[in-house]
CSV table of C-alpha atoms and ligand atoms in Angstrom, one decimal:
chain,number,residue,atom,x,y,z
A,956,MET,CA,-69.6,119.2,-261.8
A,957,GLN,CA,-73.8,119.4,-263.5
A,958,LYS,CA,-75.6,116.4,-262.3
A,959,VAL,CA,-78.3,115.3,-265.0
A,960,TYR,CA,-80.8,112.4,-265.3
A,961,ILE,CA,-80.2,109.7,-267.7
A,962,ASN,CA,-83.7,110.6,-269.9
A,963,GLN,CA,-81.9,114.0,-270.6
A,964,LEU,CA,-78.1,112.7,-271.5
A,965,SER,CA,-78.8,113.8,-275.4
A,966,ARG,CA,-78.5,117.3,-274.5
A,967,HIS,CA,-74.9,117.1,-272.8
A,968,VAL,CA,-73.1,114.8,-275.5
A,969,GLY,CA,-69.6,115.9,-275.2
A,970,GLU,CA,-70.0,117.5,-271.6
A,971,GLU,CA,-69.0,116.1,-268.2
A,972,VAL,CA,-71.7,115.0,-266.1
A,973,THR,CA,-72.5,113.3,-262.8
A,974,VAL,CA,-75.4,110.4,-262.9
A,975,GLU,CA,-76.8,109.4,-259.7
A,976,GLY,CA,-78.5,105.5,-259.7
A,977,TRP,CA,-78.1,102.2,-259.3
A,978,VAL,CA,-76.1,99.4,-260.6
A,979,TYR,CA,-78.8,97.4,-263.1
A,980,ASN,CA,-75.9,95.0,-264.5
A,981,THR,CA,-72.1,94.8,-265.0
A,982,ARG,CA,-69.6,93.3,-267.4
A,983,SER,CA,-66.1,92.9,-266.7
A,984,SER,CA,-62.9,92.0,-269.1
A,985,GLY,CA,-60.1,92.5,-266.8
A,986,LYS,CA,-58.9,96.1,-267.8
A,987,LEU,CA,-62.4,97.3,-268.8
A,988,MET,CA,-65.7,97.6,-266.6
A,989,PHE,CA,-69.0,98.5,-268.2
A,990,PRO,CA,-71.2,98.9,-265.3
A,991,GLN,CA,-74.9,99.5,-266.5
A,992,LEU,CA,-76.4,102.5,-264.3
A,993,ARG,CA,-79.9,102.9,-263.9
A,994,ASP,CA,-81.5,106.1,-262.6
A,995,GLY,CA,-85.2,105.8,-262.7
A,996,THR,CA,-85.1,107.9,-266.2
A,997,GLY,CA,-83.7,105.4,-268.1
A,998,VAL,CA,-80.3,103.2,-268.5
A,999,VAL,CA,-77.0,104.3,-269.5
A,1000,GLN,CA,-73.5,102.3,-270.3
A,1001,CYS,CA,-70.7,103.6,-268.3
A,1002,VAL,CA,-67.1,102.4,-269.4
A,1003,VAL,CA,-64.5,102.5,-267.1
A,1004,PHE,CA,-60.8,101.7,-267.8
A,1005,LYS,CA,-58.6,100.4,-265.3
A,1006,LYS,CA,-55.9,103.2,-265.6
A,1007,GLY,CA,-58.8,105.8,-266.1
A,1008,VAL,CA,-59.6,105.8,-262.1
A,1009,ALA,CA,-57.9,105.9,-258.5
A,1010,PRO,CA,-57.1,102.4,-257.7
A,1011,GLU,CA,-59.6,102.5,-254.4
A,1012,ILE,CA,-62.6,103.6,-257.2
A,1013,TRP,CA,-61.7,100.2,-259.4
A,1014,GLU,CA,-62.1,98.2,-256.6
A,1015,ALA,CA,-65.0,100.0,-254.9
A,1016,LEU,CA,-67.2,99.0,-258.3
A,1017,SER,CA,-65.5,95.5,-258.9
A,1018,HIS,CA,-67.5,94.8,-255.6
A,1019,ALA,CA,-70.8,96.9,-256.7
A,1020,GLY,CA,-72.9,93.8,-257.4
A,1021,GLN,CA,-76.5,94.8,-259.0
A,1022,GLU,CA,-78.5,97.7,-257.2
A,1023,SER,CA,-75.7,99.0,-255.4
A,1024,ALA,CA,-76.1,103.0,-255.1
A,1025,VAL,CA,-73.5,104.3,-257.7
A,1026,ALA,CA,-72.8,107.8,-258.7
A,1027,VAL,CA,-70.6,108.1,-261.8
A,1028,ARG,CA,-69.0,111.5,-263.1
A,1029,GLY,CA,-67.7,111.4,-266.5
A,1030,ASN,CA,-68.0,112.5,-270.2
A,1031,VAL,CA,-70.7,111.9,-272.4
A,1032,ARG,CA,-70.4,110.1,-275.6
A,1033,ALA,CA,-73.2,108.9,-278.2
A,1034,ASP,CA,-72.8,106.0,-279.4
A,1035,GLU,CA,-75.4,104.2,-281.7
A,1036,ARG,CA,-74.6,100.8,-280.3
A,1037,ALA,CA,-75.4,101.6,-276.6
A,1038,PRO,CA,-78.6,100.7,-274.9
A,1039,GLY,CA,-80.1,104.1,-275.0
A,1040,GLY,CA,-77.6,105.7,-277.5
A,1041,PHE,CA,-75.5,107.1,-275.2
A,1042,GLU,CA,-72.5,106.1,-272.7
A,1043,ILE,CA,-70.6,107.4,-270.2
A,1044,ASP,CA,-66.3,107.5,-269.9
A,1045,VAL,CA,-66.0,107.3,-266.2
A,1046,ALA,CA,-63.3,109.4,-264.8
A,1047,ASP,CA,-64.9,109.0,-261.0
A,1048,ALA,CA,-67.3,107.5,-259.2
A,1049,ARG,CA,-68.4,107.3,-256.0
A,1050,VAL,CA,-70.3,103.9,-254.6
A,1051,THR,CA,-72.7,105.2,-251.6
A,1052,GLN,CA,-73.7,101.5,-251.1
A,1053,GLN,CA,-72.2,97.9,-252.0
A,1054,VAL,CA,-75.1,95.3,-252.4
A,1055,GLU,CA,-74.6,91.8,-252.7
A,1056,GLY,CA,-77.2,89.0,-253.4
A,1057,TYR,CA,-80.0,91.3,-254.5
A,1058,PRO,CA,-82.9,89.2,-254.6
A,1059,ILE,CA,-84.4,89.8,-258.3
A,1060,THR,CA,-81.8,88.9,-260.7
A,1061,PRO,CA,-82.2,88.4,-264.4
A,1062,LYS,CA,-82.9,84.9,-264.5
A,1063,GLU,CA,-86.9,84.1,-264.3
A,1064,HIS,CA,-88.6,84.0,-261.2
A,1065,GLY,CA,-92.1,82.9,-260.0
A,1066,THR,CA,-94.9,85.1,-260.1
A,1067,GLU,CA,-95.1,84.4,-256.1
A,1068,PHE,CA,-91.9,85.4,-255.7
A,1069,LEU,CA,-91.7,88.5,-257.7
A,1070,MET,CA,-95.2,89.7,-255.7
A,1071,ASP,CA,-93.6,88.9,-252.4
A,1072,HIS,CA,-91.1,91.2,-253.5
A,1073,ARG,CA,-92.9,93.8,-255.3
A,1074,HIS,CA,-91.1,96.8,-253.6
A,1075,LEU,CA,-88.1,95.7,-255.7
A,1076,TRP,CA,-89.9,94.2,-258.5
A,1077,LEU,CA,-90.8,97.7,-259.3
A,1078,ARG,CA,-87.0,98.6,-260.5
A,1079,SER,CA,-87.4,95.8,-263.3
A,1080,ARG,CA,-87.6,97.0,-266.8
A,1081,ARG,CA,-90.9,95.8,-267.4
A,1082,GLN,CA,-92.6,97.0,-264.6
A,1083,HIS,CA,-91.1,100.6,-264.8
A,1084,ALA,CA,-92.3,100.6,-268.5
A,1085,ILE,CA,-96.2,99.5,-267.4
A,1086,LEU,CA,-96.2,101.9,-264.5
A,1087,LEU,CA,-95.2,104.8,-267.1
A,1088,VAL,CA,-98.3,103.4,-269.2
A,1089,ARG,CA,-100.0,104.1,-266.3
A,1090,HIS,CA,-99.3,107.5,-265.5
A,1091,THR,CA,-99.8,108.7,-269.4
A,1092,VAL,CA,-103.1,106.9,-269.0
A,1093,VAL,CA,-104.0,108.6,-266.0
A,1094,ASN,CA,-103.0,112.2,-267.2
A,1095,ALA,CA,-104.9,111.8,-270.3
A,1096,VAL,CA,-107.9,110.5,-268.6
A,1097,ARG,CA,-107.6,114.1,-266.7
A,1098,ASP,CA,-107.1,115.8,-269.5
A,1099,PHE,CA,-109.3,114.9,-271.7
A,1100,LEU,CA,-112.2,115.6,-269.1
A,1101,ASN,CA,-111.0,118.5,-268.1
A,1102,ARG,CA,-110.7,120.0,-271.6
A,1103,ASP,CA,-114.4,118.7,-272.0
A,1104,GLY,CA,-115.6,120.8,-269.5
A,1105,PHE,CA,-116.1,118.2,-266.6
A,1106,VAL,CA,-115.3,119.3,-263.2
A,1107,LEU,CA,-113.5,117.3,-260.5
A,1108,MET,CA,-115.5,116.3,-257.8
A,1109,ASP,CA,-113.8,114.1,-255.2
A,1110,THR,CA,-116.2,112.1,-253.7
A,1111,PRO,CA,-115.9,110.1,-250.2
A,1112,ILE,CA,-114.3,106.6,-249.5
A,1113,LEU,CA,-116.2,106.0,-246.4
A,1114,THR,CA,-120.2,105.7,-247.0
A,1115,PRO,CA,-122.9,104.7,-245.1
A,1116,ALA,CA,-124.0,102.3,-247.7
A,1117,ALA,CA,-123.5,100.2,-251.0
A,1118,CYS,CA,-123.6,101.6,-254.6
A,1119,GLU,CA,-122.8,98.3,-256.5
A,1120,GLY,CA,-124.5,95.6,-254.5
A,1121,THR,CA,-124.0,94.5,-250.8
A,1122,THR,CA,-122.1,91.3,-251.4
A,1123,THR,CA,-118.6,93.3,-252.0
A,1124,LEU,CA,-118.7,96.0,-249.6
A,1125,PHE,CA,-115.8,96.0,-247.3
A,1126,GLU,CA,-117.1,96.8,-243.7
A,1127,VAL,CA,-115.0,99.3,-241.4
A,1128,ASP,CA,-115.8,100.4,-237.7
A,1129,TYR,CA,-117.0,103.6,-237.7
A,1130,PHE,CA,-117.7,105.5,-234.5
A,1131,ASP,CA,-120.4,104.8,-231.7
A,1132,ASP,CA,-121.3,101.3,-233.1
A,1133,GLU,CA,-121.8,102.8,-236.6
A,1134,LYS,CA,-120.5,100.6,-239.5
A,1135,ALA,CA,-119.0,102.5,-242.4
A,1136,TYR,CA,-118.0,100.7,-245.9
A,1137,LEU,CA,-115.3,101.8,-248.2
A,1138,SER,CA,-116.9,103.0,-251.5
A,1139,GLN,CA,-117.6,100.8,-254.5
A,1140,SER,CA,-117.8,103.7,-256.1
A,1141,GLY,CA,-118.3,107.3,-256.2
A,1142,GLN,CA,-121.2,107.3,-258.9
A,1143,LEU,CA,-124.1,108.4,-256.4
A,1144,TYR,CA,-122.4,111.2,-255.2
A,1145,ASN,CA,-121.4,112.5,-258.6
A,1146,GLU,CA,-125.1,112.0,-259.6
A,1147,ALA,CA,-125.8,115.1,-256.8
A,1148,THR,CA,-122.7,117.1,-257.8
A,1149,ALA,CA,-123.7,116.9,-261.6
A,1150,ALA,CA,-127.1,118.2,-260.6
A,1151,ALA,CA,-124.8,121.3,-259.0
A,1152,PHE,CA,-121.9,121.5,-261.7
A,1153,GLY,CA,-123.6,120.0,-265.1
A,1154,LYS,CA,-120.9,117.7,-265.8
A,1155,VAL,CA,-118.4,116.4,-263.1
A,1156,TYR,CA,-116.1,113.7,-262.7
A,1157,CYS,CA,-114.7,111.5,-259.5
A,1158,PHE,CA,-111.5,110.0,-259.6
A,1159,GLY,CA,-110.2,107.9,-256.9
A,1160,PRO,CA,-109.5,104.3,-255.4
A,1161,THR,CA,-112.4,102.3,-255.0
A,1162,PHE,CA,-112.9,98.8,-253.1
A,1163,ARG,CA,-114.4,95.6,-253.8
A,1164,ALA,CA,-114.6,92.7,-251.1
A,1165,GLU,CA,-114.8,90.2,-254.5
A,1166,ARG,CA,-113.5,86.5,-253.9
A,1167,SER,CA,-112.9,86.3,-257.8
A,1168,LYS,CA,-109.1,85.5,-258.2
A,1169,THR,CA,-109.0,86.5,-261.7
A,1170,ARG,CA,-106.5,88.5,-264.2
A,1171,ARG,CA,-108.8,91.2,-264.3
A,1172,HIS,CA,-110.2,92.0,-260.5
A,1173,LEU,CA,-108.1,93.6,-257.6
A,1174,THR,CA,-109.9,94.4,-254.2
A,1175,GLU,CA,-108.5,98.0,-254.4
A,1176,PHE,CA,-108.7,99.5,-257.8
A,1177,TRP,CA,-109.0,103.3,-259.3
A,1178,MET,CA,-112.0,104.2,-261.0
A,1179,VAL,CA,-112.6,107.6,-262.8
A,1180,GLU,CA,-116.4,108.3,-263.2
A,1181,PRO,CA,-117.9,110.9,-265.6
A,1182,GLU,CA,-121.4,111.7,-264.5
A,1183,MET,CA,-123.4,114.4,-267.0
A,1184,ALA,CA,-126.9,116.1,-266.1
A,1185,TYR,CA,-129.6,116.2,-269.0
A,1186,ALA,CA,-127.7,113.0,-270.6
A,1187,THR,CA,-129.0,109.5,-272.1
A,1188,LEU,CA,-127.4,106.5,-272.6
A,1189,ASP,CA,-126.4,107.4,-276.2
A,1190,ASP,CA,-124.5,110.4,-274.6
A,1191,VAL,CA,-122.9,107.9,-272.3
A,1192,MET,CA,-121.6,105.8,-275.6
A,1193,SER,CA,-120.4,108.5,-277.6
A,1194,LEU,CA,-118.5,109.7,-274.8
A,1195,SER,CA,-117.1,106.5,-274.0
A,1196,GLU,CA,-115.8,106.3,-277.6
A,1197,ARG,CA,-113.8,109.5,-277.9
A,1198,PHE,CA,-112.6,108.9,-274.2
A,1199,LEU,CA,-111.3,105.6,-274.8
A,1200,SER,CA,-109.6,106.6,-278.3
A,1201,SER,CA,-108.2,109.6,-276.7
A,1202,ILE,CA,-106.1,107.6,-274.3
A,1203,ALA,CA,-105.2,105.0,-276.8
A,1204,ALA,CA,-103.7,108.1,-278.8
A,1205,ARG,CA,-102.0,109.5,-276.2
A,1206,VAL,CA,-100.1,106.5,-274.8
A,1207,LEU,CA,-98.9,105.7,-278.7
A,1208,GLU,CA,-97.9,109.3,-278.7
A,1209,GLU,CA,-95.9,109.3,-275.6
A,1210,ARG,CA,-94.9,105.5,-274.9
A,1211,GLN,CA,-93.1,104.2,-277.6
A,1212,GLU,CA,-90.2,102.9,-276.1
A,1213,GLU,CA,-92.3,101.3,-273.6
A,1214,LEU,CA,-94.4,99.5,-275.7
A,1215,LYS,CA,-91.3,98.1,-277.5
A,1216,VAL,CA,-90.3,96.9,-273.7
A,1217,LEU,CA,-93.5,95.1,-273.5
A,1218,GLU,CA,-93.4,94.0,-277.2
A,1219,ARG,CA,-97.1,95.7,-277.8
A,1220,ASP,CA,-98.7,94.9,-281.0
A,1221,THR,CA,-99.2,98.8,-281.6
A,1222,SER,CA,-101.5,98.6,-284.6
A,1223,LYS,CA,-104.1,97.0,-282.0
A,1224,LEU,CA,-104.0,100.4,-280.5
A,1225,GLU,CA,-104.0,102.4,-283.7
A,1226,ALA,CA,-107.2,100.5,-284.4
A,1227,ILE,CA,-109.0,102.4,-281.3
A,1228,VAL,CA,-111.0,105.0,-283.1
A,1229,PRO,CA,-114.5,106.1,-283.2
A,1230,PRO,CA,-117.1,104.6,-284.0
A,1231,PHE,CA,-117.1,101.4,-282.1
A,1232,PRO,CA,-119.8,99.0,-282.7
A,1233,ARG,CA,-122.8,99.0,-280.8
A,1234,VAL,CA,-124.3,95.5,-279.9
A,1235,GLN,CA,-127.7,95.1,-278.2
A,1236,TYR,CA,-127.8,92.8,-275.4
A,1237,ASP,CA,-130.4,90.2,-277.2
A,1238,ASP,CA,-128.1,90.0,-280.3
A,1239,ALA,CA,-124.6,89.7,-278.4
A,1240,VAL,CA,-126.5,86.7,-277.0
A,1241,LYS,CA,-127.7,85.5,-280.2
A,1242,MET,CA,-124.0,85.4,-281.1
A,1243,LEU,CA,-123.0,83.6,-278.4
A,1244,GLN,CA,-125.8,80.9,-279.3
A,1245,GLU,CA,-124.7,80.5,-282.7
A,1246,GLY,CA,-121.0,80.3,-281.5
A,1247,HIS,CA,-122.5,77.3,-279.2
A,1248,GLU,CA,-124.1,75.8,-282.2
A,1249,ARG,CA,-120.8,76.1,-284.4
A,1250,GLY,CA,-119.3,74.3,-281.3
A,1251,GLU,CA,-117.0,77.4,-280.6
A,1252,ILE,CA,-118.4,77.6,-277.2
A,1253,GLU,CA,-119.0,74.6,-275.0
A,1254,ASN,CA,-122.1,75.9,-273.2
A,1255,ARG,CA,-125.1,77.6,-274.6
A,1256,PHE,CA,-125.9,80.9,-273.0
A,1257,GLU,CA,-129.4,81.4,-271.8
A,1258,TRP,CA,-130.9,85.1,-272.3
A,1259,GLY,CA,-131.0,86.8,-269.1
A,1260,GLY,CA,-127.8,86.1,-267.4
A,1261,ASP,CA,-124.5,88.4,-267.0
A,1262,PHE,CA,-121.5,87.4,-269.5
A,1263,GLY,CA,-118.8,85.9,-267.8
A,1264,ALA,CA,-115.4,86.6,-268.9
A,1265,PRO,CA,-115.4,83.7,-271.8
A,1266,ASP,CA,-118.4,85.2,-273.1
A,1267,GLU,CA,-116.9,88.6,-272.8
A,1268,THR,CA,-114.0,87.3,-274.8
A,1269,TYR,CA,-115.9,85.5,-277.4
A,1270,ILE,CA,-118.1,88.7,-278.0
A,1271,SER,CA,-115.3,91.0,-278.7
A,1272,SER,CA,-112.9,88.3,-280.4
A,1273,LYS,CA,-115.7,89.5,-283.5
A,1274,PHE,CA,-114.7,93.0,-283.5
A,1275,ASP,CA,-111.3,94.6,-283.9
A,1276,LYS,CA,-112.5,97.7,-282.0
A,1277,PRO,CA,-114.2,97.9,-278.4
A,1278,VAL,CA,-117.5,96.7,-278.8
A,1279,MET,CA,-120.4,98.7,-276.7
A,1280,VAL,CA,-123.0,95.9,-275.4
A,1281,HIS,CA,-126.1,97.7,-274.3
A,1282,ARG,CA,-129.6,97.1,-272.8
A,1283,TYR,CA,-129.1,94.4,-270.5
A,1284,PRO,CA,-131.9,92.4,-268.5
A,1285,ALA,CA,-132.5,94.6,-265.5
A,1286,THR,CA,-132.1,91.8,-263.4
A,1287,VAL,CA,-128.1,91.5,-263.7
A,1288,LYS,CA,-127.6,95.7,-262.9
A,1289,ALA,CA,-127.8,97.7,-260.3
A,1290,PHE,CA,-130.8,98.8,-258.7
A,1291,TYR,CA,-130.2,102.8,-260.0
A,1292,MET,CA,-130.4,102.1,-263.9
A,1293,LYS,CA,-133.1,103.4,-265.5
A,1294,ARG,CA,-135.3,100.9,-267.8
A,1295,ASP,CA,-135.7,101.0,-271.4
A,1296,PRO,CA,-139.1,103.2,-272.0
A,1297,GLU,CA,-140.0,99.9,-275.0
A,1298,ARG,CA,-138.6,97.3,-273.1
A,1299,ASP,CA,-139.6,97.5,-269.4
A,1300,ASP,CA,-137.1,94.1,-268.9
A,1301,LEU,CA,-134.3,96.2,-269.8
A,1302,ALA,CA,-131.9,98.3,-268.3
A,1303,LEU,CA,-130.4,101.7,-269.9
A,1304,GLY,CA,-127.0,100.1,-269.3
A,1305,VAL,CA,-123.8,99.6,-271.3
A,1306,ASP,CA,-120.6,97.7,-271.1
A,1307,VAL,CA,-117.7,98.4,-273.1
A,1308,LEU,CA,-116.0,95.5,-273.6
A,1309,ALA,CA,-112.0,95.8,-275.2
A,1310,PRO,CA,-110.7,93.5,-277.6
A,1311,GLU,CA,-107.9,90.8,-277.2
A,1312,GLY,CA,-110.0,89.4,-274.0
A,1313,TYR,CA,-109.3,92.3,-271.7
A,1314,GLY,CA,-113.4,92.2,-271.3
A,1315,GLU,CA,-115.4,94.9,-269.7
A,1316,VAL,CA,-113.7,97.9,-269.3
A,1317,ILE,CA,-116.4,100.6,-268.8
A,1318,GLY,CA,-119.5,100.0,-267.1
A,1319,GLY,CA,-122.3,102.9,-267.3
A,1320,GLY,CA,-125.7,103.9,-268.4
A,1321,GLU,CA,-128.8,106.4,-268.2
A,1322,ARG,CA,-130.2,106.6,-264.3
A,1323,ALA,CA,-133.4,106.3,-263.1
A,1324,THR,CA,-135.0,109.6,-262.4
A,1325,SER,CA,-138.4,108.4,-260.9
A,1326,LEU,CA,-138.7,109.2,-257.2
A,1327,GLU,CA,-141.3,106.0,-257.1
A,1328,PHE,CA,-139.3,103.8,-258.9
A,1329,LEU,CA,-135.9,104.3,-256.7
A,1330,GLU,CA,-138.5,103.6,-253.3
A,1331,GLU,CA,-139.1,100.2,-255.2
A,1332,GLN,CA,-136.0,99.5,-256.1
A,1333,LEU,CA,-134.3,100.1,-252.5
A,1334,LYS,CA,-136.9,97.8,-251.0
A,1335,LEU,CA,-136.2,95.1,-254.0
A,1336,HIS,CA,-132.7,95.3,-253.2
A,1337,GLU,CA,-133.2,95.6,-249.6
A,1338,LEU,CA,-131.0,98.5,-249.3
A,1339,PRO,CA,-131.5,100.7,-246.4
A,1340,ARG,CA,-133.6,103.6,-247.2
A,1341,GLU,CA,-132.4,106.1,-244.4
A,1342,ALA,CA,-128.9,105.9,-245.7
A,1343,PHE,CA,-130.4,106.5,-249.3
A,1344,GLU,CA,-132.6,109.7,-248.4
A,1345,TRP,CA,-130.4,111.9,-249.7
A,1346,TYR,CA,-130.1,110.4,-252.9
A,1347,LEU,CA,-134.1,110.4,-253.0
A,1348,ASP,CA,-133.8,114.1,-252.4
A,1349,LEU,CA,-132.1,114.8,-256.1
A,1350,ARG,CA,-135.2,112.9,-257.7
A,1351,ARG,CA,-137.6,115.1,-255.2
A,1352,TYR,CA,-135.8,118.6,-256.8
A,1353,GLY,CA,-135.0,119.1,-260.5
A,1354,SER,CA,-134.7,115.6,-261.4
A,1355,VAL,CA,-133.7,115.3,-265.0
A,1356,PRO,CA,-132.3,112.7,-267.4
A,1357,HIS,CA,-128.5,112.1,-266.5
A,1358,ALA,CA,-126.0,109.6,-267.5
A,1359,GLY,CA,-122.2,108.5,-266.6
A,1360,PHE,CA,-119.8,105.7,-266.5
A,1361,GLY,CA,-117.3,104.2,-264.6
A,1362,MET,CA,-113.6,103.0,-266.2
A,1363,GLY,CA,-111.4,100.9,-264.1
A,1364,ILE,CA,-107.5,102.5,-264.3
A,1365,GLU,CA,-106.1,99.2,-264.2
A,1366,ARG,CA,-107.4,97.6,-266.5
A,1367,CYS,CA,-107.4,99.9,-269.2
A,1368,VAL,CA,-103.6,99.7,-268.3
A,1369,ALA,CA,-103.5,96.0,-268.7
A,1370,TRP,CA,-104.9,96.6,-272.1
A,1371,MET,CA,-103.1,99.2,-273.2
A,1372,CYS,CA,-99.7,97.3,-272.5
A,1373,GLY,CA,-101.4,94.3,-273.6
A,1374,ILE,CA,-100.1,92.3,-270.7
A,1375,GLU,CA,-101.6,89.3,-269.2
A,1376,HIS,CA,-102.3,90.0,-265.5
A,1377,ILE,CA,-104.0,93.4,-263.9
A,1378,ARG,CA,-101.9,93.1,-260.9
A,1379,GLU,CA,-98.8,94.4,-262.8
A,1380,THR,CA,-100.5,97.8,-263.6
A,1381,ILE,CA,-100.7,99.4,-260.0
A,1382,PRO,CA,-97.6,99.5,-257.7
A,1383,PHE,CA,-99.0,98.0,-254.7
A,1384,PRO,CA,-101.8,95.6,-255.9
A,1385,ARG,CA,-104.6,94.5,-253.6
A,1386,MET,CA,-106.0,91.2,-254.1
A,1387,LEU,CA,-107.8,88.0,-252.7
A,1388,TYR,CA,-104.7,86.4,-250.4
A,1389,ARG,CA,-102.4,89.6,-251.4
A,1390,LEU,CA,-102.3,92.4,-248.8
A,1391,ARG,CA,-98.7,92.5,-248.7
A,1392,PRO,CA,-96.1,94.1,-249.2
B,637,LIG,O1,-119.3,98.4,-263.8
B,637,LIG,P1,-119.1,99.0,-262.4
B,637,LIG,O2,-119.3,98.2,-261.3
B,637,LIG,O3,-119.7,100.4,-262.6
B,637,LIG,C1,-119.8,101.2,-261.6
B,637,LIG,O4,-119.1,101.1,-260.0
B,637,LIG,C2,-120.8,102.2,-262.0
B,637,LIG,N1,-121.3,103.0,-260.6
B,637,LIG,C3,-120.1,103.1,-262.9
B,637,LIG,C4,-120.4,104.4,-263.1
B,637,LIG,O5,-121.7,104.3,-263.7
B,637,LIG,N2,-120.1,105.7,-262.3
B,637,LIG,O6,-117.2,99.1,-262.5
B,637,LIG,C5,-116.9,100.0,-263.6
B,637,LIG,C6,-115.6,100.2,-264.0
B,637,LIG,C7,-115.6,98.1,-265.0
B,637,LIG,O7,-115.8,98.6,-266.4
B,637,LIG,C8,-114.2,98.0,-264.6
B,637,LIG,O8,-113.0,98.7,-265.6
B,637,LIG,C9,-113.8,98.2,-263.1
B,637,LIG,O9,-114.6,99.2,-263.0
B,637,LIG,N3,-113.6,97.5,-262.1
B,637,LIG,C10,-112.7,96.6,-261.7
B,637,LIG,N4,-111.6,96.9,-261.7
B,637,LIG,C11,-110.6,96.0,-261.4
B,637,LIG,N5,-110.9,95.2,-260.3
B,637,LIG,C12,-112.1,95.0,-260.0
B,637,LIG,N6,-112.8,94.3,-258.9
B,637,LIG,C13,-113.3,95.8,-260.6
B,637,LIG,N7,-114.7,95.9,-260.7
B,637,LIG,C14,-114.9,97.1,-261.7
B,638,LIG,MG1,-119.7,96.2,-264.4
């Protein structure tokens, strides 16, 4: 008796196999029963004849509600009409646990209810599809960077200081009255490892104590951050293009079935190919102001501000590909950004805005190289000098132009899937007011 997974059934047509899983759904008509089983790799319809199995098995299956743990043994038959293309003619079955009253039924449930039952909701077809897309996105990210000569450098999660501003730090008690903070970004450490290895990346959980209750914000999210020594803002933009298009191509290649479940318009993903339009912040502001004059935007955007979600959506709606907005006012960007040598009020930073309202998926740019400049910035941003002394060493010993970016995995997955909210793109989301389950 060979045990097989549902996604391998095509190799076993005409053979007798055992499938172990859970009841997804059951239809019955007196002498016939059609339990659909899922096993994590897929769903298969089983056919049980009352006369084809022992009476106690028929009885046990009759009372095996949704999510009962059931194994079946039977012959695999190809059937075009069956969901998945195969059916199992059941000769024997084992009911490990009979379940009644599974909370998530095929009827509609509210979001809060589903979020409270996230540990069970993960079994639903749509969640299953989204998390398989995530799996592919993560693999695509790693494969792309590894093949491109980037070296993985895991950066610490417990850190002594802020990277992306002091207002979104999660504080932790360390030892002997010392405070530590959960990392907002591995970038500063990446700058050290890039000077040691050339091209590096870190990929891990990052934390932002952001009181933003939006469809794009988590308090714990996964970020991949490549960093390159001897590189500029232009290099970061070229890398972003190649990086995002390789992810989209991989999702299209591996996840057609899941994209179908999600009813994703795949032409949107096919459009993600280089080159991406590059727009200076100044010109993006003009686009917003013209939009206001045409009555498409309510408020007039003033030069100098950071874009909000509606601004990003408006700008990206003018393109069918991701758009790279670069050279922001230095005042809205982080302390470590290099200034444009031609315009000291601008930072050599770039945000890659995804189409369809997904907003900023990548943020990055060129880093300041001057020791004096960074000493000045630490003061201006009121950052504790002693916690950054090691970072300043990087400007004392072999300081070179270097650059990199960070991409939030969940925002990328939401975009690939074409789904409304980022909360469905990670198995157990952490958000403002959501720490459970
Ligand atoms: O733009 P951010 O804050 O940039 C940095 O942290 C840089 N240090 C990265 C670097 O240059 N190495 O964040 C980068 C990306 C954003 O573009 C977004 O995709 C994601 O991280 N991100 C979030 N994703 C989910 N929830 C949040 N609260 C996020 N904040 C940022
Ligand atoms: Mg950003």
